[in-house]
Each structure stands twice: as C-alpha cells, then as structure tokens.
Amino acid sequence: MLPKIYDTQPAILDLEAGEYFWCSCGLSGHQPMCDGEHTGTGLRSKKFILTERSIVRLCNCKQTRTPPFCDGSHAALNG
Ligand code: FES
C-alpha cells in the first residue's frame, strides 16, 4: 500500500537520547511513532537513534525522502 497521509505538517518534538521507531505507513495510533499497525501493509517502521536530547522534525505526511525527518515534501500537499 501507499503510505496514508497522517498530517500535512511535521511533528516537532523534544526527544531524549534513545532508540525510536518512526511510523512510515501513517496508520499508527501513536503518531509519529510506530505502534505495529503496518503489519501486512508491506511497509516497515524506520528505526532512528538519537545520541543526545534533540529537537526533531518528524515527517507526518509520510512522503519525505529523508525518513524519519521532514524534508519539506509536505509543502506540495498543502496546496
Ligand atoms: S511532514 Fe512529511 S515532509 Fe514534512
């Protein structure tokens, strides 16, 4: 399946250092992180690691070319 657009703006989060799993399918009920809803879609979560506390812009439109981070692709959806 193609990813579902969850939102047309990124999630700007202040996250502690650690390991995270970003939702690539748009179906998670725990956006922008994975909750396992992608099972059976052919899509997979994207693991990322923060080595220090960071403010991040995580893609919510699921169209980014630099997952899990927003690359501005959502701008084309806000038309
Ligand atoms: S929210 Fe997806 S590219 Fe910005």
mmCIF file of N, CA and C and ligand atoms in Angstrom:
data_model
loop_
_atom_site.group_PDB
_atom_site.id
_atom_site.type_symbol
_atom_site.label_atom_id
_atom_site.label_comp_id
_atom_site.label_asym_id
_atom_site.label_seq_id
_atom_site.Cartn_x
_atom_site.Cartn_y
_atom_site.Cartn_z
ATOM 1 N N MET A 1 0.840 -1.197 0.000
ATOM 2 C CA MET A 1 0.000 0.000 0.000
ATOM 3 C C MET A 1 0.871 1.242 0.000
ATOM 4 N N LEU A 2 0.301 2.344 -0.444
ATOM 5 C CA LEU A 2 0.990 3.624 -0.320
ATOM 6 C C LEU A 2 0.761 4.144 1.091
ATOM 7 N N PRO A 3 1.715 4.895 1.619
ATOM 8 C CA PRO A 3 1.512 5.420 2.966
ATOM 9 C C PRO A 3 0.297 6.342 3.033
ATOM 10 N N LYS A 4 -0.375 6.310 4.166
ATOM 11 C CA LYS A 4 -1.506 7.211 4.409
ATOM 12 C C LYS A 4 -0.954 8.520 4.968
ATOM 13 N N ILE A 5 -1.445 9.624 4.456
ATOM 14 C CA ILE A 5 -1.022 10.930 4.976
ATOM 15 C C ILE A 5 -1.683 11.126 6.331
ATOM 16 N N TYR A 6 -0.883 11.186 7.371
ATOM 17 C CA TYR A 6 -1.440 11.398 8.711
ATOM 18 C C TYR A 6 -1.721 12.874 8.938
ATOM 19 N N ASP A 7 -0.759 13.724 8.542
ATOM 20 C CA ASP A 7 -0.919 15.169 8.705
ATOM 21 C C ASP A 7 -0.034 15.837 7.660
ATOM 22 N N THR A 8 -0.318 17.079 7.341
ATOM 23 C CA THR A 8 0.481 17.774 6.338
ATOM 24 C C THR A 8 1.459 18.761 6.978
ATOM 25 N N GLN A 9 1.779 18.527 8.231
ATOM 26 C CA GLN A 9 2.806 19.283 8.951
ATOM 27 C C GLN A 9 3.655 18.288 9.727
ATOM 28 N N PRO A 10 4.940 18.575 9.883
ATOM 29 C CA PRO A 10 5.768 17.669 10.681
ATOM 30 C C PRO A 10 5.443 17.768 12.162
ATOM 31 N N ALA A 11 5.825 16.747 12.887
ATOM 32 C CA ALA A 11 5.747 16.770 14.350
ATOM 33 C C ALA A 11 7.083 17.287 14.868
ATOM 34 N N ILE A 12 7.051 18.369 15.599
ATOM 35 C CA ILE A 12 8.273 18.932 16.174
ATOM 36 C C ILE A 12 8.315 18.503 17.633
ATOM 37 N N LEU A 13 9.302 17.672 17.944
ATOM 38 C CA LEU A 13 9.357 17.034 19.261
ATOM 39 C C LEU A 13 10.714 17.240 19.913
ATOM 40 N N ASP A 14 10.699 17.362 21.213
ATOM 41 C CA ASP A 14 11.915 17.428 22.024
ATOM 42 C C ASP A 14 12.079 16.031 22.634
ATOM 43 N N LEU A 15 13.018 15.259 22.096
ATOM 44 C CA LEU A 15 13.153 13.853 22.496
ATOM 45 C C LEU A 15 14.449 13.618 23.253
ATOM 46 N N GLU A 16 14.363 12.745 24.209
ATOM 47 C CA GLU A 16 15.555 12.310 24.938
ATOM 48 C C GLU A 16 16.400 11.413 24.032
ATOM 49 N N ALA A 17 17.673 11.263 24.367
ATOM 50 C CA ALA A 17 18.513 10.309 23.651
ATOM 51 C C ALA A 17 17.875 8.925 23.741
ATOM 52 N N GLY A 18 17.963 8.171 22.671
ATOM 53 C CA GLY A 18 17.386 6.832 22.708
ATOM 54 C C GLY A 18 17.094 6.317 21.316
ATOM 55 N N GLU A 19 16.440 5.172 21.273
ATOM 56 C CA GLU A 19 16.099 4.489 20.028
ATOM 57 C C GLU A 19 14.596 4.653 19.794
ATOM 58 N N TYR A 20 14.249 5.027 18.578
ATOM 59 C CA TYR A 20 12.852 5.285 18.245
ATOM 60 C C TYR A 20 12.483 4.570 16.945
ATOM 61 N N PHE A 21 11.196 4.346 16.760
ATOM 62 C CA PHE A 21 10.688 3.735 15.532
ATOM 63 C C PHE A 21 9.599 4.635 14.967
ATOM 64 N N TRP A 22 9.922 5.245 13.831
ATOM 65 C CA TRP A 22 9.004 6.181 13.170
ATOM 66 C C TRP A 22 8.004 5.404 12.311
ATOM 67 N N CYS A 23 6.766 5.830 12.335
ATOM 68 C CA CYS A 23 5.703 5.211 11.514
ATOM 69 C C CYS A 23 5.846 5.663 10.073
ATOM 70 N N SER A 24 6.011 4.723 9.151
ATOM 71 C CA SER A 24 6.104 5.059 7.724
ATOM 72 C C SER A 24 4.789 4.850 6.993
ATOM 73 N N CYS A 25 3.856 4.130 7.607
ATOM 74 C CA CYS A 25 2.618 3.780 6.886
ATOM 75 C C CYS A 25 1.490 4.778 7.124
ATOM 76 N N GLY A 26 1.570 5.531 8.208
ATOM 77 C CA GLY A 26 0.532 6.519 8.518
ATOM 78 C C GLY A 26 -0.641 5.956 9.297
ATOM 79 N N LEU A 27 -0.591 4.688 9.644
ATOM 80 C CA LEU A 27 -1.736 4.049 10.300
ATOM 81 C C LEU A 27 -1.612 3.978 11.823
ATOM 82 N N SER A 28 -0.434 4.245 12.328
ATOM 83 C CA SER A 28 -0.214 4.132 13.773
ATOM 84 C C SER A 28 -1.148 5.054 14.553
ATOM 85 N N GLY A 29 -1.586 4.595 15.673
ATOM 86 C CA GLY A 29 -2.374 5.424 16.578
ATOM 87 C C GLY A 29 -1.497 6.158 17.568
ATOM 88 N N HIS A 30 -0.202 6.081 17.356
ATOM 89 C CA HIS A 30 0.760 6.677 18.282
ATOM 90 C C HIS A 30 1.719 7.573 17.486
ATOM 91 N N GLN A 31 1.174 8.353 16.544
ATOM 92 C CA GLN A 31 1.987 9.197 15.644
ATOM 93 C C GLN A 31 2.885 10.166 16.402
ATOM 94 N N PRO A 32 4.067 10.418 15.887
ATOM 95 C CA PRO A 32 4.599 9.925 14.615
ATOM 96 C C PRO A 32 5.364 8.610 14.756
ATOM 97 N N MET A 33 5.211 7.949 15.896
ATOM 98 C CA MET A 33 5.934 6.700 16.128
ATOM 99 C C MET A 33 5.086 5.485 15.739
ATOM 100 N N CYS A 34 5.781 4.385 15.507
ATOM 101 C CA CYS A 34 5.160 3.118 15.122
ATOM 102 C C CYS A 34 4.457 2.461 16.308
ATOM 103 N N ASP A 35 3.309 1.870 16.051
ATOM 104 C CA ASP A 35 2.650 1.034 17.073
ATOM 105 C C ASP A 35 2.360 -0.364 16.533
ATOM 106 N N GLY A 36 2.943 -0.698 15.368
ATOM 107 C CA GLY A 36 2.784 -2.040 14.813
ATOM 108 C C GLY A 36 1.659 -2.169 13.806
ATOM 109 N N GLU A 37 0.909 -1.083 13.550
ATOM 110 C CA GLU A 37 -0.227 -1.146 12.624
ATOM 111 C C GLU A 37 0.170 -1.459 11.183
ATOM 112 N N HIS A 38 1.464 -1.300 10.854
ATOM 113 C CA HIS A 38 1.911 -1.556 9.477
ATOM 114 C C HIS A 38 1.885 -3.033 9.111
ATOM 115 N N THR A 39 1.672 -3.904 10.055
ATOM 116 C CA THR A 39 1.697 -5.339 9.777
ATOM 117 C C THR A 39 0.756 -5.667 8.615
ATOM 118 N N GLY A 40 1.310 -6.296 7.599
ATOM 119 C CA GLY A 40 0.512 -6.708 6.445
ATOM 120 C C GLY A 40 0.427 -5.665 5.341
ATOM 121 N N THR A 41 1.007 -4.473 5.556
ATOM 122 C CA THR A 41 0.923 -3.424 4.536
ATOM 123 C C THR A 41 2.088 -3.480 3.556
ATOM 124 N N GLY A 42 3.152 -4.212 3.915
ATOM 125 C CA GLY A 42 4.354 -4.203 3.090
ATOM 126 C C GLY A 42 5.283 -3.062 3.450
ATOM 127 N N LEU A 43 4.860 -2.194 4.346
ATOM 128 C CA LEU A 43 5.698 -1.079 4.802
ATOM 129 C C LEU A 43 6.287 -1.437 6.159
ATOM 130 N N ARG A 44 7.381 -0.769 6.487
ATOM 131 C CA ARG A 44 8.070 -1.056 7.744
ATOM 132 C C ARG A 44 8.364 0.233 8.479
ATOM 133 N N SER A 45 8.485 0.124 9.774
ATOM 134 C CA SER A 45 8.875 1.291 10.555
ATOM 135 C C SER A 45 10.334 1.639 10.260
ATOM 136 N N LYS A 46 10.706 2.860 10.585
ATOM 137 C CA LYS A 46 12.082 3.319 10.378
ATOM 138 C C LYS A 46 12.696 3.589 11.747
ATOM 139 N N LYS A 47 13.711 2.792 12.065
ATOM 140 C CA LYS A 47 14.398 2.975 13.337
ATOM 141 C C LYS A 47 15.366 4.151 13.246
ATOM 142 N N PHE A 48 15.406 4.970 14.284
ATOM 143 C CA PHE A 48 16.435 6.004 14.349
ATOM 144 C C PHE A 48 16.900 6.157 15.779
ATOM 145 N N ILE A 49 18.140 6.592 15.899
ATOM 146 C CA ILE A 49 18.775 6.695 17.208
ATOM 147 C C ILE A 49 19.228 8.127 17.433
ATOM 148 N N LEU A 50 18.893 8.654 18.576
ATOM 149 C CA LEU A 50 19.379 9.975 18.983
ATOM 150 C C LEU A 50 20.438 9.756 20.054
ATOM 151 N N THR A 51 21.612 10.321 19.839
ATOM 152 C CA THR A 51 22.701 10.129 20.796
ATOM 153 C C THR A 51 22.669 11.172 21.902
ATOM 154 N N GLU A 52 21.832 12.190 21.702
ATOM 155 C CA GLU A 52 21.657 13.198 22.744
ATOM 156 C C GLU A 52 20.253 13.776 22.622
ATOM 157 N N ARG A 53 19.805 14.420 23.675
ATOM 158 C CA ARG A 53 18.485 15.055 23.628
ATOM 159 C C ARG A 53 18.452 16.021 22.446
ATOM 160 N N SER A 54 17.383 15.951 21.649
ATOM 161 C CA SER A 54 17.328 16.732 20.413
ATOM 162 C C SER A 54 15.915 17.186 20.117
ATOM 163 N N ILE A 55 15.812 18.330 19.484
ATOM 164 C CA ILE A 55 14.532 18.756 18.918
ATOM 165 C C ILE A 55 14.527 18.296 17.466
ATOM 166 N N VAL A 56 13.536 17.490 17.110
ATOM 167 C CA VAL A 56 13.489 16.897 15.773
ATOM 168 C C VAL A 56 12.181 17.257 15.084
ATOM 169 N N ARG A 57 12.225 17.266 13.751
ATOM 170 C CA ARG A 57 11.030 17.481 12.924
ATOM 171 C C ARG A 57 10.752 16.164 12.203
ATOM 172 N N LEU A 58 9.800 15.407 12.734
ATOM 173 C CA LEU A 58 9.495 14.093 12.161
ATOM 174 C C LEU A 58 8.353 14.210 11.157
ATOM 175 N N CYS A 59 8.528 13.562 10.033
ATOM 176 C CA CYS A 59 7.537 13.626 8.959
ATOM 177 C C CYS A 59 6.220 12.988 9.382
ATOM 178 N N ASN A 60 5.131 13.709 9.169
ATOM 179 C CA ASN A 60 3.786 13.190 9.408
ATOM 180 C C ASN A 60 3.039 12.901 8.107
ATOM 181 N N CYS A 61 3.546 13.450 6.992
ATOM 182 C CA CYS A 61 2.844 13.233 5.720
ATOM 183 C C CYS A 61 3.263 11.921 5.068
ATOM 184 N N LYS A 62 4.379 11.379 5.534
ATOM 185 C CA LYS A 62 4.910 10.076 5.088
ATOM 186 C C LYS A 62 5.370 10.090 3.637
ATOM 187 N N GLN A 63 5.640 11.298 3.118
ATOM 188 C CA GLN A 63 6.142 11.434 1.745
ATOM 189 C C GLN A 63 7.620 11.834 1.725
ATOM 190 N N THR A 64 8.224 12.046 2.884
ATOM 191 C CA THR A 64 9.601 12.512 2.931
ATOM 192 C C THR A 64 10.562 11.561 2.229
ATOM 193 N N ARG A 65 11.612 12.135 1.653
ATOM 194 C CA ARG A 65 12.664 11.319 1.040
ATOM 195 C C ARG A 65 13.825 11.116 2.015
ATOM 196 N N THR A 66 13.703 11.689 3.207
ATOM 197 C CA THR A 66 14.754 11.540 4.215
ATOM 198 C C THR A 66 14.151 11.057 5.533
ATOM 199 N N PRO A 67 13.448 9.909 5.503
ATOM 200 C CA PRO A 67 12.795 9.429 6.724
ATOM 201 C C PRO A 67 13.791 9.160 7.841
ATOM 202 N N PRO A 68 13.429 9.450 9.080
ATOM 203 C CA PRO A 68 12.105 9.862 9.542
ATOM 204 C C PRO A 68 11.903 11.376 9.538
ATOM 205 N N PHE A 69 12.857 12.112 8.990
ATOM 206 C CA PHE A 69 12.827 13.565 9.137
ATOM 207 C C PHE A 69 12.092 14.249 7.990
ATOM 208 N N CYS A 70 11.415 15.311 8.324
ATOM 209 C CA CYS A 70 10.723 16.135 7.332
ATOM 210 C C CYS A 70 11.740 16.731 6.370
ATOM 211 N N ASP A 71 11.449 16.666 5.074
ATOM 212 C CA ASP A 71 12.312 17.295 4.068
ATOM 213 C C ASP A 71 11.575 18.384 3.301
ATOM 214 N N GLY A 72 10.401 18.750 3.783
ATOM 215 C CA GLY A 72 9.635 19.802 3.126
ATOM 216 C C GLY A 72 8.655 19.281 2.091
ATOM 217 N N SER A 73 8.642 17.972 1.847
ATOM 218 C CA SER A 73 7.729 17.405 0.840
ATOM 219 C C SER A 73 6.274 17.717 1.142
ATOM 220 N N HIS A 74 5.940 17.913 2.409
ATOM 221 C CA HIS A 74 4.551 18.188 2.786
ATOM 222 C C HIS A 74 4.027 19.472 2.145
ATOM 223 N N ALA A 75 4.934 20.371 1.760
ATOM 224 C CA ALA A 75 4.511 21.654 1.189
ATOM 225 C C ALA A 75 3.675 21.434 -0.074
ATOM 226 N N ALA A 76 3.984 20.376 -0.817
ATOM 227 C CA ALA A 76 3.247 20.092 -2.043
ATOM 228 C C ALA A 76 1.830 19.608 -1.756
ATOM 229 N N LEU A 77 1.560 19.227 -0.511
ATOM 230 C CA LEU A 77 0.240 18.703 -0.140
ATOM 231 C C LEU A 77 -0.657 19.782 0.442
ATOM 232 N N ASN A 78 -0.080 20.925 0.746
ATOM 233 C CA ASN A 78 -0.833 21.992 1.408
ATOM 234 C C ASN A 78 -1.463 22.953 0.422
ATOM 235 N N GLY A 79 -1.336 22.632 -0.875
ATOM 236 C CA GLY A 79 -1.762 23.414 -1.971
ATOM 237 C C GLY A 79 -2.875 24.300 -1.873
HETATM 238 S S1 FES B 1 5.694 16.364 7.102
HETATM 239 FE FE1 FES B 1 6.337 14.967 5.561
HETATM 240 S S2 FES B 1 7.913 16.019 4.515
HETATM 241 FE FE2 FES B 1 7.263 17.412 6.045
#
